[in-house]
Short mmCIF file of C-alpha atoms and ligand atoms in Angstrom, two decimals:
data_model
loop_
_atom_site.label_atom_id
_atom_site.label_comp_id
_atom_site.label_asym_id
_atom_site.label_seq_id
_atom_site.Cartn_x
_atom_site.Cartn_y
_atom_site.Cartn_z
CA MET A 1 -1.58 190.60 -104.30
CA LYS A 2 -1.49 194.07 -102.57
CA LEU A 3 -4.83 193.22 -100.49
CA ARG A 4 -2.98 189.95 -99.14
CA ASN A 5 -0.26 192.10 -97.97
CA VAL A 6 -2.47 194.17 -95.90
CA PHE A 7 -4.10 191.01 -94.57
CA LEU A 8 -0.94 189.68 -93.42
CA ALA A 9 0.45 192.76 -91.91
CA ALA A 10 -2.94 193.16 -89.89
CA SER A 11 -2.62 189.60 -88.56
CA PHE A 12 0.11 190.31 -86.65
CA ALA A 13 0.01 192.34 -83.55
CA ALA A 14 2.23 195.08 -83.13
CA SER A 15 4.13 195.55 -79.68
CA LEU A 16 2.19 197.29 -77.29
CA THR A 17 3.09 200.76 -76.34
CA VAL A 18 1.68 201.71 -72.77
CA PHE A 19 3.25 204.68 -70.99
CA ALA A 20 3.59 204.66 -67.49
CA GLY A 21 1.01 206.42 -65.30
CA ASN A 22 -1.22 206.16 -68.52
CA PRO A 23 -4.52 204.16 -68.99
CA LYS A 24 -4.22 200.78 -70.77
CA TYR A 25 -7.64 199.97 -71.08
CA VAL A 26 -9.89 202.62 -72.70
CA PHE A 27 -13.63 202.23 -73.13
CA TYR A 28 -15.50 204.85 -75.60
CA MET A 29 -19.09 204.48 -74.99
CA ILE A 30 -21.52 206.31 -77.60
CA GLY A 31 -25.23 206.55 -77.19
CA ASP A 32 -26.44 207.25 -80.63
CA GLY A 33 -28.95 209.84 -80.45
CA MET A 34 -28.73 209.96 -76.67
CA GLY A 35 -29.38 213.92 -75.99
CA MET A 36 -29.84 215.43 -72.71
CA GLY A 37 -33.85 214.45 -73.12
CA ALA A 38 -32.94 210.82 -73.41
CA VAL A 39 -30.72 210.92 -70.16
CA SER A 40 -33.22 213.03 -68.32
CA ALA A 41 -35.98 210.81 -69.29
CA ALA A 42 -34.13 207.66 -68.20
CA GLN A 43 -33.11 209.30 -64.99
CA GLY A 44 -36.84 210.68 -64.34
CA PHE A 45 -38.07 207.22 -65.14
CA LEU A 46 -35.85 205.73 -62.33
CA ASN A 47 -36.91 208.67 -60.03
CA ALA A 48 -40.75 207.94 -60.76
CA VAL A 49 -40.66 204.20 -60.39
CA ASP A 50 -38.15 203.66 -57.66
CA GLY A 51 -37.78 206.79 -55.75
CA ASP A 52 -35.03 205.37 -53.65
CA GLY A 53 -32.44 207.68 -55.19
CA ALA A 54 -30.92 205.09 -57.93
CA MET A 55 -28.73 207.14 -60.17
CA LEU A 56 -27.92 206.23 -63.77
CA GLN A 57 -24.31 204.91 -63.95
CA MET A 58 -23.22 207.68 -66.25
CA LEU A 59 -24.69 210.42 -64.12
CA GLN A 60 -22.33 208.97 -60.97
CA MET A 61 -19.05 209.51 -63.16
CA PRO A 62 -17.23 212.31 -61.80
CA VAL A 63 -16.94 214.22 -64.82
CA ALA A 64 -20.04 215.65 -66.56
CA SER A 65 -19.59 218.02 -69.66
CA MET A 66 -21.02 218.60 -73.08
CA SER A 67 -20.06 218.64 -76.57
CA GLN A 68 -21.21 220.22 -79.77
CA THR A 69 -22.09 218.18 -82.85
CA TYR A 70 -22.64 220.24 -86.06
CA SER A 71 -21.06 218.45 -89.07
CA ALA A 72 -19.23 220.15 -92.01
CA SER A 73 -22.21 220.30 -94.09
CA SER A 74 -25.07 221.19 -91.48
CA PRO A 75 -25.88 222.42 -88.06
CA VAL A 76 -27.65 219.05 -87.64
CA THR A 77 -25.20 216.13 -88.12
CA ASP A 78 -26.07 212.66 -89.30
CA SER A 79 -24.58 209.63 -87.55
CA ALA A 80 -21.62 209.14 -90.37
CA ALA A 81 -20.38 212.63 -90.07
CA ALA A 82 -20.70 212.28 -86.32
CA GLY A 83 -18.99 209.10 -86.21
CA THR A 84 -16.07 210.26 -88.15
CA ALA A 85 -15.88 213.42 -85.94
CA LEU A 86 -15.72 210.98 -82.67
CA ALA A 87 -13.76 208.48 -84.23
CA CYS A 88 -11.08 210.22 -86.38
CA GLY A 89 -11.26 213.88 -85.04
CA HIS A 90 -12.39 215.49 -88.42
CA LYS A 91 -15.66 217.31 -89.40
CA THR A 92 -16.90 215.95 -92.40
CA ARG A 93 -20.23 216.24 -94.75
CA ASN A 94 -23.23 214.12 -93.76
CA GLY A 95 -23.27 210.79 -95.12
CA MET A 96 -19.51 210.25 -95.10
CA LEU A 97 -17.33 207.76 -93.13
CA GLY A 98 -13.78 207.90 -92.24
CA MET A 99 -13.33 210.63 -94.87
CA ASP A 100 -12.80 214.31 -94.40
CA ALA A 101 -14.89 217.23 -96.21
CA ASP A 102 -12.56 216.95 -99.24
CA THR A 103 -13.05 212.96 -99.37
CA VAL A 104 -9.63 212.18 -98.10
CA ALA A 105 -9.27 209.09 -95.91
CA VAL A 106 -8.56 209.99 -92.21
CA GLN A 107 -7.44 207.52 -89.86
CA SER A 108 -9.30 206.60 -86.71
CA ILE A 109 -8.13 206.22 -82.91
CA ALA A 110 -9.09 202.66 -83.18
CA ALA A 111 -6.72 202.01 -85.73
CA ARG A 112 -3.99 204.08 -84.00
CA PHE A 113 -4.55 202.13 -80.94
CA HIS A 114 -4.17 199.02 -82.84
CA ASP A 115 -1.09 200.14 -84.81
CA ASN A 116 0.27 200.56 -81.23
CA GLY A 117 -0.20 196.97 -80.23
CA PHE A 118 -3.65 197.39 -78.52
CA GLY A 119 -6.42 194.95 -79.02
CA VAL A 120 -9.32 196.71 -80.47
CA GLY A 121 -12.98 195.76 -79.89
CA LEU A 122 -16.13 197.47 -81.26
CA VAL A 123 -19.73 196.57 -80.44
CA THR A 124 -23.21 198.19 -81.21
CA THR A 125 -26.81 197.12 -80.78
CA VAL A 126 -27.30 198.11 -84.81
CA ALA A 127 -25.55 196.50 -87.63
CA PRO A 128 -21.59 196.47 -87.14
CA ASP A 129 -21.50 198.04 -90.84
CA ASP A 130 -23.57 200.96 -89.56
CA ALA A 131 -22.14 204.39 -89.40
CA THR A 132 -21.07 204.79 -85.90
CA PRO A 133 -18.99 201.50 -85.76
CA GLY A 134 -17.98 202.13 -89.42
CA ALA A 135 -16.35 205.45 -88.73
CA PHE A 136 -13.87 203.50 -86.48
CA TYR A 137 -12.64 201.19 -89.33
CA ALA A 138 -14.01 202.29 -92.79
CA HIS A 139 -13.35 205.00 -95.41
CA VAL A 140 -16.03 205.57 -97.93
CA PRO A 141 -18.00 208.56 -99.43
CA ARG A 142 -21.50 207.04 -98.76
CA ARG A 143 -22.01 205.33 -95.43
CA SER A 144 -24.59 202.93 -97.43
CA MET A 145 -21.76 201.16 -99.28
CA TYR A 146 -21.98 198.15 -96.91
CA TYR A 147 -19.87 195.97 -99.04
CA GLU A 148 -16.97 198.28 -99.26
CA ILE A 149 -17.68 198.96 -95.56
CA GLY A 150 -17.32 195.17 -94.85
CA CYS A 151 -14.25 194.84 -96.77
CA ASP A 152 -12.74 197.57 -94.45
CA ALA A 153 -13.78 195.87 -91.28
CA ALA A 154 -11.76 192.41 -92.71
CA ARG A 155 -8.93 194.82 -93.43
CA SER A 156 -8.79 196.52 -89.99
CA GLY A 157 -7.07 193.62 -88.02
CA TYR A 158 -9.34 194.45 -85.09
CA GLU A 159 -9.78 191.66 -82.70
CA PHE A 160 -13.72 191.79 -81.99
CA ILE A 161 -16.71 193.59 -83.74
CA GLY A 162 -20.07 192.70 -82.70
CA GLY A 163 -23.67 193.59 -83.53
CA ALA A 164 -26.84 192.66 -85.25
CA ASN A 165 -25.98 191.33 -89.07
CA LEU A 166 -23.71 192.66 -91.80
CA ARG A 167 -25.58 194.02 -94.65
CA GLY A 168 -23.09 193.92 -97.61
CA ALA A 169 -22.86 190.02 -97.40
CA LYS A 170 -25.75 189.35 -99.87
CA ASN A 171 -24.58 187.97 -103.13
CA THR A 172 -20.95 189.01 -102.61
CA ASP A 173 -17.45 187.61 -101.41
CA LEU A 174 -17.46 189.33 -98.07
CA MET A 175 -17.79 186.22 -95.70
CA ALA A 176 -15.01 184.76 -97.62
CA ARG A 177 -12.91 187.61 -97.33
CA LEU A 178 -13.44 187.84 -93.67
CA ALA A 179 -12.63 184.15 -93.55
CA ASP A 180 -9.42 184.90 -95.61
CA ALA A 181 -8.65 187.78 -92.88
CA GLY A 182 -8.69 185.12 -90.09
CA VAL A 183 -12.09 186.59 -88.55
CA ASP A 184 -14.54 183.70 -87.31
CA VAL A 185 -17.94 185.06 -87.78
CA VAL A 186 -20.00 183.44 -85.21
CA ARG A 187 -23.56 183.90 -84.13
CA GLY A 188 -24.56 184.56 -80.25
CA ARG A 189 -22.55 184.80 -77.05
CA GLU A 190 -22.16 181.02 -76.56
CA ALA A 191 -20.52 180.66 -79.96
CA ALA A 192 -18.50 183.83 -79.12
CA ALA A 193 -17.07 182.30 -75.88
CA LYS A 194 -16.08 179.08 -77.73
CA SER A 195 -14.37 180.70 -80.58
CA THR A 196 -10.40 180.26 -80.13
CA SER A 197 -9.84 182.83 -82.95
CA ARG A 198 -7.77 185.96 -82.52
CA ARG A 199 -10.32 187.74 -84.58
CA VAL A 200 -14.22 187.31 -83.97
CA MET A 201 -17.09 188.93 -85.54
CA MET A 202 -20.18 188.28 -83.39
CA LEU A 203 -23.54 188.60 -84.74
CA ASN A 204 -27.07 188.18 -83.61
CA THR A 205 -28.59 184.91 -83.49
CA ASP A 206 -31.43 185.97 -85.69
CA SER A 207 -30.30 186.34 -89.26
CA VAL A 208 -33.47 188.08 -90.50
CA LYS A 209 -33.50 191.35 -88.66
CA LYS A 210 -30.88 193.44 -90.01
CA ASN A 211 -30.83 196.84 -88.76
CA ASN A 212 -30.80 196.23 -84.99
CA VAL A 213 -30.76 193.32 -82.52
CA GLY A 214 -34.34 194.02 -81.10
CA TYR A 215 -35.51 196.40 -78.56
CA THR A 216 -35.27 195.06 -74.71
CA ILE A 217 -38.99 196.38 -74.49
CA ASP A 218 -40.19 193.63 -76.82
CA SER A 219 -38.60 190.82 -74.92
CA ILE A 220 -37.78 188.86 -77.80
CA ALA A 221 -36.18 185.43 -76.37
CA GLY A 222 -32.53 184.74 -77.37
CA VAL A 223 -31.70 188.24 -78.79
CA LEU A 224 -28.52 189.98 -77.74
CA THR A 225 -28.76 193.01 -75.50
CA LEU A 226 -25.70 195.54 -75.30
CA ALA A 227 -24.84 193.97 -71.95
CA ASP A 228 -23.94 190.26 -73.76
CA LEU A 229 -22.09 191.97 -76.62
CA THR A 230 -20.09 194.26 -74.23
CA GLU A 231 -19.39 191.17 -71.86
CA SER A 232 -18.34 189.07 -74.76
CA CYS A 233 -16.15 191.74 -76.28
CA LEU A 234 -14.39 192.37 -72.80
CA LYS A 235 -13.73 188.53 -72.32
CA HIS A 236 -12.36 188.39 -75.79
CA LEU A 237 -10.16 191.17 -75.58
CA MET A 238 -8.68 190.12 -72.11
CA ARG A 239 -7.80 186.87 -73.59
CA VAL A 240 -6.17 187.78 -76.68
CA SER A 241 -4.92 191.36 -75.55
CA PRO A 242 -4.83 191.25 -71.66
CA ASP A 243 -2.09 194.06 -71.52
CA GLY A 244 -3.98 196.74 -73.18
CA PHE A 245 -7.09 197.42 -75.32
CA PHE A 246 -9.58 199.91 -76.79
CA MET A 247 -13.07 199.15 -76.88
CA MET A 248 -16.23 201.35 -78.50
CA VAL A 249 -19.64 200.48 -77.35
CA GLU A 250 -22.50 201.84 -79.09
CA GLY A 251 -26.04 202.01 -77.79
CA GLY A 252 -27.17 202.37 -81.50
CA THR A 253 -31.12 201.92 -80.89
CA ILE A 254 -31.54 204.68 -78.84
CA ASP A 255 -31.56 206.66 -81.83
CA HIS A 256 -34.02 204.25 -83.62
CA ALA A 257 -36.59 204.45 -80.94
CA ALA A 258 -35.91 208.50 -80.94
CA HIS A 259 -36.57 208.71 -84.60
CA SER A 260 -39.80 206.98 -84.21
CA ASN A 261 -40.68 209.37 -81.01
CA ASP A 262 -41.19 206.32 -78.96
CA ALA A 263 -40.60 207.56 -75.30
CA ALA A 264 -40.92 204.09 -73.21
CA THR A 265 -38.34 202.47 -75.75
CA VAL A 266 -35.88 205.31 -75.71
CA VAL A 267 -35.90 205.19 -72.01
CA MET A 268 -35.56 201.35 -71.91
CA GLN A 269 -32.60 201.48 -74.54
CA THR A 270 -30.88 204.03 -72.64
CA LEU A 271 -31.11 202.11 -69.30
CA ASP A 272 -29.88 198.87 -71.60
CA PHE A 273 -26.87 201.22 -72.55
CA ASP A 274 -26.30 202.31 -68.91
CA ARG A 275 -25.84 198.69 -67.97
CA SER A 276 -23.08 198.33 -70.03
CA ILE A 277 -21.56 201.36 -68.71
CA GLY A 278 -22.20 199.73 -65.33
CA LEU A 279 -20.05 196.63 -66.50
CA VAL A 280 -17.26 198.87 -67.85
CA ARG A 281 -17.26 200.58 -64.71
CA GLN A 282 -17.04 197.41 -62.86
CA PHE A 283 -14.09 196.18 -65.02
CA ALA A 284 -12.38 199.96 -64.06
CA ALA A 285 -12.93 199.36 -60.49
CA SER A 286 -11.29 196.22 -60.39
CA HIS A 287 -8.38 197.76 -62.43
CA PRO A 288 -7.57 200.79 -60.27
CA GLY A 289 -5.26 203.43 -62.23
CA GLU A 290 -5.39 201.32 -65.44
CA ALA A 291 -8.48 202.62 -67.24
CA LEU A 292 -10.49 205.41 -68.78
CA ILE A 293 -14.03 205.76 -69.71
CA VAL A 294 -15.52 208.41 -71.89
CA VAL A 295 -19.34 208.26 -72.54
CA THR A 296 -21.03 210.53 -74.94
CA ALA A 297 -23.47 210.78 -77.76
CA ASP A 298 -23.02 211.36 -81.33
CA HIS A 299 -25.96 213.64 -81.73
CA GLU A 300 -29.44 214.31 -80.23
CA THR A 301 -32.38 212.55 -81.99
CA GLY A 302 -36.10 213.62 -81.78
CA GLY A 303 -35.72 216.97 -80.02
CA MET A 304 -36.88 215.04 -77.16
CA GLY A 305 -38.09 217.13 -74.30
CA MET A 306 -39.04 216.50 -70.76
CA ALA A 307 -42.56 218.28 -71.03
CA SER A 308 -45.53 218.21 -73.60
CA LEU A 309 -48.13 220.46 -74.28
CA ARG A 310 -50.80 218.29 -72.30
CA HIS A 311 -49.21 217.51 -69.13
CA HIS A 312 -48.78 220.82 -67.65
CA TYR A 313 -47.00 219.91 -64.04
CA ASN A 314 -48.27 216.33 -63.92
CA GLN A 315 -45.29 214.34 -65.59
CA ARG A 316 -45.80 210.72 -65.25
CA LEU A 317 -42.62 208.91 -66.47
CA ASP A 318 -43.81 205.80 -64.33
CA LEU A 319 -46.50 205.07 -66.60
CA LEU A 320 -44.11 204.56 -69.53
CA ALA A 321 -43.45 200.96 -67.53
CA HIS A 322 -47.22 199.97 -68.64
CA GLN A 323 -45.93 200.11 -72.20
CA ARG A 324 -45.13 196.43 -73.06
CA MET A 325 -44.36 197.05 -77.08
CA SER A 326 -42.12 199.25 -79.03
CA LYS A 327 -43.74 201.29 -81.58
CA ASP A 328 -42.32 199.19 -84.17
CA ALA A 329 -43.65 196.03 -82.58
CA PHE A 330 -47.01 197.35 -82.17
CA ALA A 331 -47.35 198.50 -85.90
CA GLU A 332 -46.22 195.08 -86.91
CA TRP A 333 -49.10 193.60 -84.78
CA THR A 334 -51.72 196.09 -85.93
CA SER A 335 -50.81 195.12 -89.64
CA SER A 336 -50.83 191.38 -88.80
CA VAL A 337 -54.31 191.73 -87.18
CA ILE A 338 -55.73 193.72 -90.14
CA LYS A 339 -54.39 191.23 -92.70
CA SER A 340 -55.66 188.26 -90.98
CA GLY A 341 -59.13 189.74 -91.49
CA ASN A 342 -60.01 189.33 -87.75
CA ALA A 343 -59.25 192.87 -86.64
CA PRO A 344 -60.91 193.29 -83.00
CA ALA A 345 -63.90 195.81 -82.50
CA TRP A 346 -63.15 198.95 -81.15
CA GLU A 347 -64.01 197.85 -77.65
CA ASP A 348 -61.87 194.84 -77.52
CA MET A 349 -59.25 197.12 -79.37
CA LYS A 350 -59.23 199.25 -76.09
CA GLY A 351 -58.45 196.32 -73.80
CA GLU A 352 -55.48 195.15 -76.43
CA LEU A 353 -54.34 198.97 -75.96
CA ALA A 354 -54.30 198.83 -72.22
CA ARG A 355 -52.64 195.43 -72.38
CA ARG A 356 -49.97 196.36 -74.95
CA VAL A 357 -49.39 199.97 -74.21
CA GLY A 358 -51.04 201.02 -71.12
CA LEU A 359 -53.73 203.46 -72.86
CA PHE A 360 -57.32 203.00 -71.39
CA GLY A 361 -55.54 201.07 -68.76
CA ALA A 362 -52.82 202.62 -66.23
CA VAL A 363 -52.94 205.77 -68.71
CA ALA A 364 -56.27 207.37 -68.66
CA VAL A 365 -57.72 208.50 -72.07
CA ASP A 366 -60.40 211.39 -72.18
CA GLU A 367 -63.47 211.13 -74.57
CA ALA A 368 -61.89 213.49 -77.14
CA ASP A 369 -58.76 211.45 -77.57
CA GLU A 370 -60.81 208.36 -77.82
CA GLU A 371 -62.94 209.56 -80.49
CA ALA A 372 -59.88 210.49 -82.54
CA LEU A 373 -58.05 207.38 -81.77
CA LYS A 374 -61.15 205.45 -83.00
CA ALA A 375 -61.46 207.56 -86.22
CA LEU A 376 -57.85 206.67 -87.13
CA TYR A 377 -58.25 203.00 -85.92
CA GLU A 378 -61.37 203.07 -88.36
CA THR A 379 -59.48 204.59 -91.51
CA THR A 380 -56.32 202.42 -90.88
CA LEU A 381 -58.91 199.35 -90.97
CA SER A 382 -60.03 200.47 -94.00
CA HIS A 383 -56.75 201.65 -96.30
CA MET A 384 -53.89 199.91 -94.16
CA GLY A 385 -50.69 200.56 -96.33
CA GLY A 386 -51.98 203.53 -97.91
CA ASP A 387 -51.31 206.53 -95.94
CA LYS A 388 -48.12 205.79 -93.69
CA LYS A 389 -45.64 208.06 -91.71
CA SER A 390 -42.19 207.24 -92.51
CA THR A 391 -39.06 207.69 -90.37
CA LEU A 392 -35.58 206.78 -91.29
CA TYR A 393 -35.75 203.30 -89.87
CA SER A 394 -39.53 202.56 -89.91
CA SER A 395 -42.96 203.23 -91.45
CA PHE A 396 -46.10 203.57 -89.20
CA ASP A 397 -49.88 203.40 -89.92
CA ARG A 398 -51.55 206.55 -88.66
CA PHE A 399 -53.43 204.52 -85.65
CA THR A 400 -50.05 203.34 -84.45
CA ASP A 401 -48.35 206.91 -84.84
CA LYS A 402 -51.47 208.36 -82.67
CA VAL A 403 -51.15 205.70 -80.05
CA TYR A 404 -47.72 206.46 -79.38
CA ASP A 405 -48.19 210.38 -79.64
CA LEU A 406 -50.74 210.14 -77.12
CA MET A 407 -48.41 208.03 -74.54
CA SER A 408 -45.88 210.97 -74.90
CA ALA A 409 -48.38 213.64 -74.38
CA LEU A 410 -50.05 211.97 -71.34
CA THR A 411 -46.86 210.84 -69.59
CA GLY A 412 -45.16 214.41 -70.33
CA VAL A 413 -42.59 213.85 -72.97
CA GLY A 414 -42.48 216.34 -76.08
CA TRP A 415 -40.95 215.85 -79.43
CA THR A 416 -39.77 218.19 -81.96
CA THR A 417 -38.82 216.32 -84.94
CA GLY A 418 -38.55 212.48 -86.48
CA ASP A 419 -34.71 213.35 -87.32
CA HIS A 420 -31.92 214.53 -85.41
CA SER A 421 -31.55 217.86 -83.68
CA GLY A 422 -28.75 220.27 -83.16
CA ALA A 423 -28.71 220.11 -79.64
CA VAL A 424 -25.37 219.97 -77.54
CA VAL A 425 -24.81 216.16 -76.20
CA PRO A 426 -23.49 214.92 -72.79
CA VAL A 427 -19.68 213.87 -71.97
CA PHE A 428 -19.04 211.86 -68.87
CA ALA A 429 -15.49 210.73 -68.02
CA GLU A 430 -14.22 208.21 -65.38
CA GLY A 431 -10.52 207.07 -64.64
CA GLU A 432 -7.05 208.11 -65.73
CA GLY A 433 -7.19 211.50 -67.69
CA LEU A 434 -10.87 212.35 -66.93
CA GLN A 435 -10.15 216.03 -66.05
CA LEU A 436 -9.28 216.72 -69.96
CA PHE A 437 -13.07 216.20 -70.51
CA ALA A 438 -14.17 218.66 -68.01
CA PRO A 439 -14.46 221.74 -70.04
CA ALA A 440 -17.13 221.96 -72.76
CA GLN A 441 -16.13 220.65 -76.19
CA ASP A 442 -16.55 220.09 -79.81
CA ASN A 443 -16.84 216.30 -80.81
CA VAL A 444 -13.55 216.39 -82.94
CA ASP A 445 -11.73 217.19 -79.55
CA ILE A 446 -12.93 214.23 -77.85
CA PRO A 447 -10.50 211.42 -79.77
CA VAL A 448 -7.70 213.92 -79.53
CA LYS A 449 -8.20 214.05 -75.82
CA ILE A 450 -8.28 210.47 -75.67
CA MET A 451 -4.97 209.87 -77.38
CA LYS A 452 -3.65 212.78 -75.16
CA ALA A 453 -4.66 210.56 -71.99
CA VAL A 454 -2.78 207.53 -73.18
CA GLY A 455 0.18 209.49 -74.50
CA LEU A 456 0.08 208.31 -77.99
ZN1 LIG B 501 -30.49 208.78 -86.21
#
């Protein structure tokens, strides 16, 4: 009975409070794992391939500042503690979501916007019950409590939540709870556009891949991009809450690719995130004086640097354009050809590498590197599945790992870790209240400043 009242309360929108001169459309763009290295590599890639002065959308914004990211339990934050800081303005321990360090639930700015009559939309390229989006509606001591996180999503009353797939729905009543709360759960952008519900949850068309919608570099037909999700969310909010809304857009897979130390995929996912920033900037330009856009990252991933021990002054980020597959997709392919019993002989594998990654093609490989690669190919052939290198989201055979290591080394990208780092992250701002974000800040200050900008 108590729960039902919560649902009923959430299904009626409060009257909107917008103060004259304050923005009524607020966009919070979070590049998961997008440190200075990812931004520099994406811009460096544009410089190297275009050379016509093309600038990232985020680098065109008038305020460019930075933020610290440490959590209550470590100088190196995880996405749960960082999400809580960015959503709720509280430092917490790694792994905790929407709760302070003493396990007391804390409110997010999305909930405060909603209480004040604003529409709320959250979209991400990873699962909508993942840490960053979850921090805007869930209150759990562990980020892996997907069922409880899903129940909090149902309870939130938010108008739009979009991402890959829900992980808490297997063998639970979560889908029924979402339906009871009036949430229309749809797959793909056409279905989202057709929904007449006030509350929509938009998931990927592919219900198998749980962690993310897929990398753009793998060109998987029909999968959602962040731009698709952003556009669908924007259209929905303009339909159900045209007088004011808050939207959080997460580029979630930048982090996954950086955990894998896969430079080209980090660049492509950062560009995908940047396209969504472009869409939002276009919206803001057509609503002058009414919008605020804040772009930041929850933390840096990979200790990604714009140099390697091998390249000296010959950084060649343009060569990353020859990589046609993410490290994850290449590892899957390697594993499948080995399992099929038809693994190519080394000379044929070199042709595959040229076609799939660029090595032995556009990216020259010397004799010593070839020897090392060939040796790892042979050991991987003989004990596939034996010796693997695991990251937070994937596990790679040693051959695949070396292929991508070499791509980074030879193009001029360095890595210090397969985890996060404690480096400062960028903060960009544009629109009403932008000057609040100009001084260097701490991640917990950002949501406080957003609420100050809107006068709530
Ligand atoms: Zn991460």
